[in-house]
DNA sequence: TCATACATGGGACTCATTCTCAAATATTGG
DNA sequence: CCAATATTTGAGAATGAGTCCCATGTATGA
């Protein structure tokens, strides 16, 4: 919850790696990328940093079918994902109407502190062709 | 994929337990419930059976924040969930407009075999009072 | 009743993620 | 700049859901 994050070598490295990749990566992948490239960042630290970035809204998190969290630098603003189940390609989708709908449904049922998860999956055009 | 399921003691037990509970339970919970009550069903079998029931559309599956799958006998028909993060109470929600929206967004991007996950979470009225 | 394809379960195994905690380091008041 | 202090780090152990193996058990159809 603390917004006081210290600027350590490791956090910078993780952040930089995320910029390089520019698509969804798991904590594990990021960890091995960092192992090769730079002077290495501990796995635990990679996890912690990614979680913090997610909390701060700096990265998006998506869960794969096999329960692995994938992270990607976020293009500011709330949005959802359209994910190809085959090649993992992702398209960001916005829809204010969905947000409103979620809010409405929730408060109609007396729920507060509303959050929601909306993910669409399918097989993208490229993978269909294959 | 096979619709040929044999009616074993265990499958009947799992199914019956699901009816008893009538709310979301994890495979683990179901397993320990069965251990106490009846003559026991192996954990592996509980998992298998729940997965099969899910495949056959007999149960709903929801994943908790900590990546545990929760199962509940399904009230037929596609719908979504409004879940209390505190007490796990669940409300089923229907919205044809969301379905249409997902379809539209997906095909607009060339995706086929569309599926989607929509889950709203919040704190229910009871838990707010507490 | 038999043959047999399918089902079971105990326990080993996987694998992402979290925890532990002493050592390293960023930050800050002086 | 330095010491005091609050954070952060990381290696390895621990956790825990879920899967796998495979010898044994059992519905089911002929």
GROMACS .gro file of C-alpha atoms (C1' of nucleotides) in nm:
model
  320
    1UNK     CA    1   0.000   0.000   0.000
    2UNK     CA    2   0.293   0.228   0.068
    3UNK     CA    3   0.367   0.452  -0.225
    4UNK     CA    4   0.721   0.489  -0.091
    5UNK     CA    5   0.923   0.270  -0.317
    6UNK     CA    6   1.296   0.290  -0.312
    7UNK     CA    7   1.479   0.304  -0.637
    8UNK     CA    8   1.702   0.003  -0.626
    9UNK     CA    9   1.919  -0.150  -0.896
   10UNK     CA   10   1.684  -0.445  -0.909
   11UNK     CA   11   1.365  -0.252  -0.948
   12UNK     CA   12   1.516  -0.049  -1.225
   13UNK     CA   13   1.632  -0.368  -1.395
   14UNK     CA   14   1.290  -0.530  -1.379
   15UNK     CA   15   1.126  -0.218  -1.507
   16UNK     CA   16   1.373  -0.186  -1.791
   17UNK     CA   17   1.331  -0.549  -1.888
   18UNK     CA   18   0.957  -0.498  -1.906
   19UNK     CA   19   1.011  -0.211  -2.144
   20UNK     CA   20   1.234  -0.423  -2.364
   21UNK     CA   21   0.993  -0.708  -2.392
   22UNK     CA   22   0.682  -0.505  -2.446
   23UNK     CA   23   0.451  -0.802  -2.438
   24UNK     CA   24   0.325  -1.036  -2.169
   25UNK     CA   25   0.590  -1.223  -1.974
   26UNK     CA   26   0.574  -1.436  -1.665
   27UNK     CA   27   0.777  -1.362  -1.356
   28UNK     CA   28   0.983  -1.670  -1.432
   29UNK     CA   29   1.060  -1.559  -1.785
   30UNK     CA   30   1.155  -1.216  -1.667
   31UNK     CA   31   1.379  -1.374  -1.407
   32UNK     CA   32   1.572  -1.578  -1.660
   33UNK     CA   33   1.592  -1.285  -1.900
   34UNK     CA   34   1.749  -1.085  -1.622
   35UNK     CA   35   1.981  -1.367  -1.530
   36UNK     CA   36   2.130  -1.370  -1.879
   37UNK     CA   37   2.141  -1.002  -1.954
   38UNK     CA   38   2.231  -0.811  -1.645
   39UNK     CA   39   2.381  -0.894  -1.310
   40UNK     CA   40   2.079  -1.092  -1.202
   41UNK     CA   41   1.782  -1.026  -0.985
   42UNK     CA   42   1.649  -1.279  -0.737
   43UNK     CA   43   1.329  -1.458  -0.824
   44UNK     CA   44   1.161  -1.341  -0.508
   45UNK     CA   45   1.247  -0.986  -0.596
   46UNK     CA   46   1.108  -1.022  -0.945
   47UNK     CA   47   0.782  -1.144  -0.797
   48UNK     CA   48   0.769  -0.869  -0.540
   49UNK     CA   49   0.849  -0.599  -0.789
   50UNK     CA   50   0.592  -0.715  -1.040
   51UNK     CA   51   0.328  -0.726  -0.771
   52UNK     CA   52   0.411  -0.377  -0.662
   53UNK     CA   53   0.403  -0.250  -1.017
   54UNK     CA   54   0.065  -0.413  -1.056
   55UNK     CA   55  -0.060  -0.250  -0.737
   56UNK     CA   56   0.060   0.084  -0.860
   57UNK     CA   57  -0.119   0.027  -1.187
   58UNK     CA   58   0.204   0.027  -1.383
   59UNK     CA   59   0.157  -0.316  -1.531
   60UNK     CA   60  -0.129  -0.531  -1.649
   61UNK     CA   61  -0.171  -0.880  -1.518
   62UNK     CA   62  -0.334  -1.163  -1.705
   63UNK     CA   63  -0.362  -1.522  -1.597
   64UNK     CA   64  -0.303  -1.802  -1.840
   65UNK     CA   65  -0.513  -2.113  -1.848
   66UNK     CA   66  -0.249  -2.296  -1.646
   67UNK     CA   67  -0.254  -2.038  -1.371
   68UNK     CA   68   0.055  -1.844  -1.447
   69UNK     CA   69   0.049  -1.469  -1.407
   70UNK     CA   70   0.171  -1.272  -1.704
   71UNK     CA   71   0.278  -0.911  -1.676
   72UNK     CA   72   0.311  -0.631  -1.925
   73UNK     CA   73   0.375  -0.263  -1.898
   74UNK     CA   74   0.039  -0.102  -1.901
   75UNK     CA   75  -0.078   0.156  -2.147
   76UNK     CA   76  -0.248   0.367  -1.883
   77UNK     CA   77  -0.618   0.354  -1.828
   78UNK     CA   78  -0.845   0.069  -1.748
   79UNK     CA   79  -0.907  -0.179  -2.024
   80UNK     CA   80  -0.960  -0.544  -2.094
   81UNK     CA   81  -0.795  -0.808  -2.305
   82UNK     CA   82  -0.867  -1.018  -2.603
   83UNK     CA   83  -0.625  -1.305  -2.587
   84UNK     CA   84  -0.538  -1.571  -2.840
   85UNK     CA   85  -0.538  -1.908  -2.669
   86UNK     CA   86  -0.291  -2.042  -2.920
   87UNK     CA   87  -0.020  -1.782  -2.970
   88UNK     CA   88  -0.092  -1.557  -2.672
   89UNK     CA   89  -0.125  -1.249  -2.887
   90UNK     CA   90  -0.315  -0.985  -2.701
   91UNK     CA   91  -0.534  -0.699  -2.805
   92UNK     CA   92  -0.636  -0.433  -2.561
   93UNK     CA   93  -0.999  -0.346  -2.554
   94UNK     CA   94  -1.178  -0.057  -2.396
   95UNK     CA   95  -1.540  -0.033  -2.319
   96UNK     CA   96  -1.684   0.224  -2.084
   97UNK     CA   97  -2.020   0.055  -2.113
   98UNK     CA   98  -1.885  -0.258  -1.950
   99UNK     CA   99  -1.748  -0.058  -1.663
  100UNK     CA  100  -2.081   0.107  -1.608
  101UNK     CA  101  -2.261  -0.223  -1.632
  102UNK     CA  102  -2.036  -0.380  -1.368
  103UNK     CA  103  -2.087  -0.086  -1.135
  104UNK     CA  104  -2.460  -0.099  -1.179
  105UNK     CA  105  -2.494  -0.471  -1.128
  106UNK     CA  106  -2.278  -0.456  -0.818
  107UNK     CA  107  -2.447  -0.169  -0.645
  108UNK     CA  108  -2.787  -0.307  -0.733
  109UNK     CA  109  -2.686  -0.600  -0.515
  110UNK     CA  110  -2.543  -0.391  -0.236
  111UNK     CA  111  -2.180  -0.448  -0.320
  112UNK     CA  112  -1.913  -0.184  -0.267
  113UNK     CA  113  -1.547  -0.153  -0.362
  114UNK     CA  114  -1.628  -0.301  -0.695
  115UNK     CA  115  -1.366  -0.450  -0.917
  116UNK     CA  116  -1.403  -0.669  -1.218
  117UNK     CA  117  -1.226  -0.900  -1.452
  118UNK     CA  118  -1.324  -0.924  -1.813
  119UNK     CA  119  -1.123  -1.134  -2.050
  120UNK     CA  120  -1.214  -1.257  -2.390
  121UNK     CA  121  -1.025  -1.545  -2.542
  122UNK     CA  122  -1.033  -1.700  -2.885
  123UNK     CA  123  -0.816  -1.809  -3.173
  124UNK     CA  124  -0.671  -1.522  -3.367
  125UNK     CA  125  -0.678  -1.496  -3.746
  126UNK     CA  126  -0.315  -1.602  -3.788
  127UNK     CA  127  -0.358  -1.915  -3.583
  128UNK     CA  128  -0.675  -2.006  -3.767
  129UNK     CA  129  -0.489  -1.993  -4.096
  130UNK     CA  130  -0.224  -2.228  -3.965
  131UNK     CA  131  -1.480  -3.530  -2.441
  132UNK     CA  132  -1.644  -3.872  -2.405
  133UNK     CA  133  -1.998  -3.841  -2.282
  134UNK     CA  134  -1.974  -4.201  -2.162
  135UNK     CA  135  -1.940  -4.167  -1.790
  136UNK     CA  136  -1.982  -4.465  -1.568
  137UNK     CA  137  -2.191  -4.431  -1.261
  138UNK     CA  138  -1.949  -4.517  -0.986
  139UNK     CA  139  -1.995  -4.492  -0.611
  140UNK     CA  140  -1.746  -4.207  -0.608
  141UNK     CA  141  -1.903  -4.000  -0.879
  142UNK     CA  142  -2.238  -4.032  -0.712
  143UNK     CA  143  -2.082  -3.926  -0.382
  144UNK     CA  144  -1.918  -3.619  -0.529
  145UNK     CA  145  -2.235  -3.522  -0.705
  146UNK     CA  146  -2.442  -3.569  -0.390
  147UNK     CA  147  -2.199  -3.367  -0.183
  148UNK     CA  148  -2.224  -3.084  -0.433
  149UNK     CA  149  -2.600  -3.089  -0.393
  150UNK     CA  150  -2.569  -3.075  -0.017
  151UNK     CA  151  -2.336  -2.780  -0.012
  152UNK     CA  152  -2.513  -2.575  -0.274
  153UNK     CA  153  -2.249  -2.307  -0.281
  154UNK     CA  154  -1.896  -2.280  -0.410
  155UNK     CA  155  -1.649  -2.534  -0.273
  156UNK     CA  156  -1.297  -2.620  -0.369
  157UNK     CA  157  -1.193  -2.969  -0.466
  158UNK     CA  158  -0.998  -2.988  -0.143
  159UNK     CA  159  -1.296  -2.891   0.069
  160UNK     CA  160  -1.513  -3.141  -0.108
  161UNK     CA  161  -1.250  -3.401  -0.050
  162UNK     CA  162  -1.241  -3.349   0.324
  163UNK     CA  163  -1.619  -3.330   0.343
  164UNK     CA  164  -1.634  -3.667   0.175
  165UNK     CA  165  -1.365  -3.806   0.399
  166UNK     CA  166  -1.571  -3.730   0.707
  167UNK     CA  167  -1.916  -3.814   0.585
  168UNK     CA  168  -1.903  -4.114   0.361
  169UNK     CA  169  -1.652  -4.387   0.294
  170UNK     CA  170  -1.410  -4.148   0.132
  171UNK     CA  171  -1.319  -4.057  -0.220
  172UNK     CA  172  -0.962  -4.008  -0.332
  173UNK     CA  173  -0.843  -3.657  -0.394
  174UNK     CA  174  -0.743  -3.738  -0.750
  175UNK     CA  175  -1.090  -3.868  -0.814
  176UNK     CA  176  -1.252  -3.558  -0.671
  177UNK     CA  177  -1.045  -3.348  -0.908
  178UNK     CA  178  -1.123  -3.567  -1.206
  179UNK     CA  179  -1.491  -3.576  -1.133
  180UNK     CA  180  -1.522  -3.204  -1.085
  181UNK     CA  181  -1.341  -3.141  -1.409
  182UNK     CA  182  -1.567  -3.376  -1.592
  183UNK     CA  183  -1.875  -3.217  -1.443
  184UNK     CA  184  -1.740  -2.883  -1.552
  185UNK     CA  185  -1.679  -3.012  -1.904
  186UNK     CA  186  -2.032  -3.142  -1.916
  187UNK     CA  187  -2.162  -2.807  -1.802
  188UNK     CA  188  -2.299  -2.951  -1.482
  189UNK     CA  189  -2.101  -2.724  -1.254
  190UNK     CA  190  -1.976  -2.368  -1.256
  191UNK     CA  191  -1.612  -2.296  -1.193
  192UNK     CA  192  -1.479  -1.979  -1.042
  193UNK     CA  193  -1.122  -1.901  -0.949
  194UNK     CA  194  -1.043  -1.726  -0.627
  195UNK     CA  195  -0.781  -1.456  -0.601
  196UNK     CA  196  -0.532  -1.714  -0.478
  197UNK     CA  197  -0.587  -1.938  -0.775
  198UNK     CA  198  -0.806  -2.203  -0.628
  199UNK     CA  199  -1.086  -2.341  -0.840
  200UNK     CA  200  -1.426  -2.338  -0.675
  201UNK     CA  201  -1.711  -2.550  -0.800
  202UNK     CA  202  -2.084  -2.530  -0.764
  203UNK     CA  203  -2.374  -2.710  -0.921
  204UNK     CA  204  -2.480  -2.494  -1.208
  205UNK     CA  205  -2.818  -2.345  -1.263
  206UNK     CA  206  -2.811  -2.406  -1.638
  207UNK     CA  207  -2.745  -2.132  -1.884
  208UNK     CA  208  -2.450  -1.906  -1.930
  209UNK     CA  209  -2.408  -1.639  -1.668
  210UNK     CA  210  -2.149  -1.450  -1.468
  211UNK     CA  211  -2.073  -1.397  -1.105
  212UNK     CA  212  -2.073  -1.120  -0.855
  213UNK     CA  213  -1.850  -1.237  -0.575
  214UNK     CA  214  -1.791  -1.097  -0.228
  215UNK     CA  215  -1.418  -1.084  -0.165
  216UNK     CA  216  -1.475  -1.113   0.206
  217UNK     CA  217  -1.736  -1.383   0.265
  218UNK     CA  218  -1.737  -1.545  -0.078
  219UNK     CA  219  -2.109  -1.500  -0.119
  220UNK     CA  220  -2.200  -1.520  -0.484
  221UNK     CA  221  -2.475  -1.375  -0.694
  222UNK     CA  222  -2.540  -1.499  -1.043
  223UNK     CA  223  -2.575  -1.237  -1.306
  224UNK     CA  224  -2.700  -1.259  -1.659
  225UNK     CA  225  -2.643  -1.015  -1.934
  226UNK     CA  226  -2.701  -1.097  -2.296
  227UNK     CA  227  -2.554  -0.761  -2.388
  228UNK     CA  228  -2.217  -0.862  -2.251
  229UNK     CA  229  -2.222  -1.180  -2.454
  230UNK     CA  230  -2.296  -0.986  -2.767
  231UNK     CA  231  -2.030  -0.733  -2.688
  232UNK     CA  232  -1.767  -1.003  -2.641
  233UNK     CA  233  -1.863  -1.168  -2.968
  234UNK     CA  234  -1.849  -0.842  -3.152
  235UNK     CA  235  -1.517  -0.730  -3.014
  236UNK     CA  236  -1.362  -1.066  -3.087
  237UNK     CA  237  -1.478  -1.104  -3.442
  238UNK     CA  238  -1.392  -0.743  -3.515
  239UNK     CA  239  -1.035  -0.850  -3.441
  240UNK     CA  240  -1.050  -1.168  -3.641
  241UNK     CA  241  -1.082  -1.402  -3.347
  242UNK     CA  242  -1.283  -1.723  -3.360
  243UNK     CA  243  -1.393  -1.979  -3.102
  244UNK     CA  244  -1.464  -1.699  -2.866
  245UNK     CA  245  -1.497  -1.754  -2.497
  246UNK     CA  246  -1.498  -1.505  -2.218
  247UNK     CA  247  -1.461  -1.460  -1.848
  248UNK     CA  248  -1.649  -1.188  -1.668
  249UNK     CA  249  -1.634  -1.166  -1.295
  250UNK     CA  250  -1.726  -0.881  -1.071
  251UNK     CA  251  -1.596  -0.869  -0.717
  252UNK     CA  252  -1.673  -0.639  -0.428
  253UNK     CA  253  -1.770  -0.630  -0.065
  254UNK     CA  254  -2.128  -0.731  -0.003
  255UNK     CA  255  -2.368  -0.536   0.216
  256UNK     CA  256  -2.336  -0.774   0.512
  257UNK     CA  257  -1.960  -0.754   0.517
  258UNK     CA  258  -1.967  -0.376   0.491
  259UNK     CA  259  -2.186  -0.361   0.802
  260UNK     CA  260  -1.939  -0.568   0.996
  261DT     C1'  261  -2.031  -6.504  -1.580
  262DC     C1'  262  -1.655  -6.311  -1.855
  263DA     C1'  263  -1.388  -6.001  -2.083
  264DT     C1'  264  -1.230  -5.552  -2.085
  265DA     C1'  265  -1.234  -5.081  -2.118
  266DC     C1'  266  -1.276  -4.744  -1.798
  267DA     C1'  267  -1.224  -4.577  -1.303
  268DT     C1'  268  -0.992  -4.543  -0.861
  269DG     C1'  269  -0.651  -4.383  -0.512
  270DG     C1'  270  -0.219  -4.339  -0.250
  271DG     C1'  271   0.157  -4.115  -0.289
  272DA     C1'  272   0.519  -3.923  -0.553
  273DC     C1'  273   0.578  -3.528  -0.830
  274DT     C1'  274   0.543  -3.058  -1.056
  275DC     C1'  275   0.571  -2.598  -1.046
  276DA     C1'  276   0.432  -2.125  -0.956
  277DT     C1'  277   0.447  -1.853  -0.581
  278DT     C1'  278   0.544  -1.726  -0.095
  279DC     C1'  279   0.817  -1.725   0.315
  280DT     C1'  280   1.233  -1.668   0.608
  281DC     C1'  281   1.573  -1.390   0.780
  282DA     C1'  282   2.038  -1.241   0.785
  283DA     C1'  283   2.303  -0.944   0.509
  284DA     C1'  284   2.302  -0.545   0.187
  285DT     C1'  285   2.156  -0.086   0.079
  286DA     C1'  286   1.869   0.330   0.007
  287DT     C1'  287   1.717   0.728   0.276
  288DT     C1'  288   1.725   1.083   0.601
  289DG     C1'  289   1.810   1.365   1.012
  290DG     C1'  290   2.187   1.593   1.191
  291DC     C1'  291   2.930   1.324   0.488
  292DC     C1'  292   2.795   0.997   0.851
  293DA     C1'  293   2.542   0.740   1.145
  294DA     C1'  294   2.088   0.566   1.248
  295DT     C1'  295   1.705   0.340   1.057
  296DA     C1'  296   1.372   0.156   0.767
  297DT     C1'  297   1.359  -0.108   0.337
  298DT     C1'  298   1.500  -0.430   0.024
  299DT     C1'  299   1.730  -0.826  -0.132
  300DG     C1'  300   1.805  -1.324  -0.234
  301DA     C1'  301   1.910  -1.816  -0.165
  302DG     C1'  302   1.692  -2.178  -0.039
  303DA     C1'  303   1.323  -2.390   0.210
  304DA     C1'  304   0.834  -2.429   0.233
  305DT     C1'  305   0.363  -2.427   0.060
  306DG     C1'  306  -0.019  -2.597  -0.172
  307DA     C1'  307  -0.314  -2.679  -0.567
  308DG     C1'  308  -0.331  -2.978  -0.909
  309DT     C1'  309  -0.135  -3.377  -1.196
  310DC     C1'  310   0.064  -3.820  -1.285
  311DC     C1'  311   0.167  -4.306  -1.231
  312DC     C1'  312   0.010  -4.751  -1.226
  313DA     C1'  313  -0.140  -5.155  -0.989
  314DT     C1'  314  -0.586  -5.278  -0.840
  315DG     C1'  315  -1.091  -5.246  -0.864
  316DT     C1'  316  -1.535  -5.246  -1.097
  317DA     C1'  317  -1.925  -5.094  -1.410
  318DT     C1'  318  -2.104  -5.264  -1.826
  319DG     C1'  319  -2.236  -5.517  -2.231
  320DA     C1'  320  -2.238  -5.959  -2.453
   0.00000   0.00000   0.00000
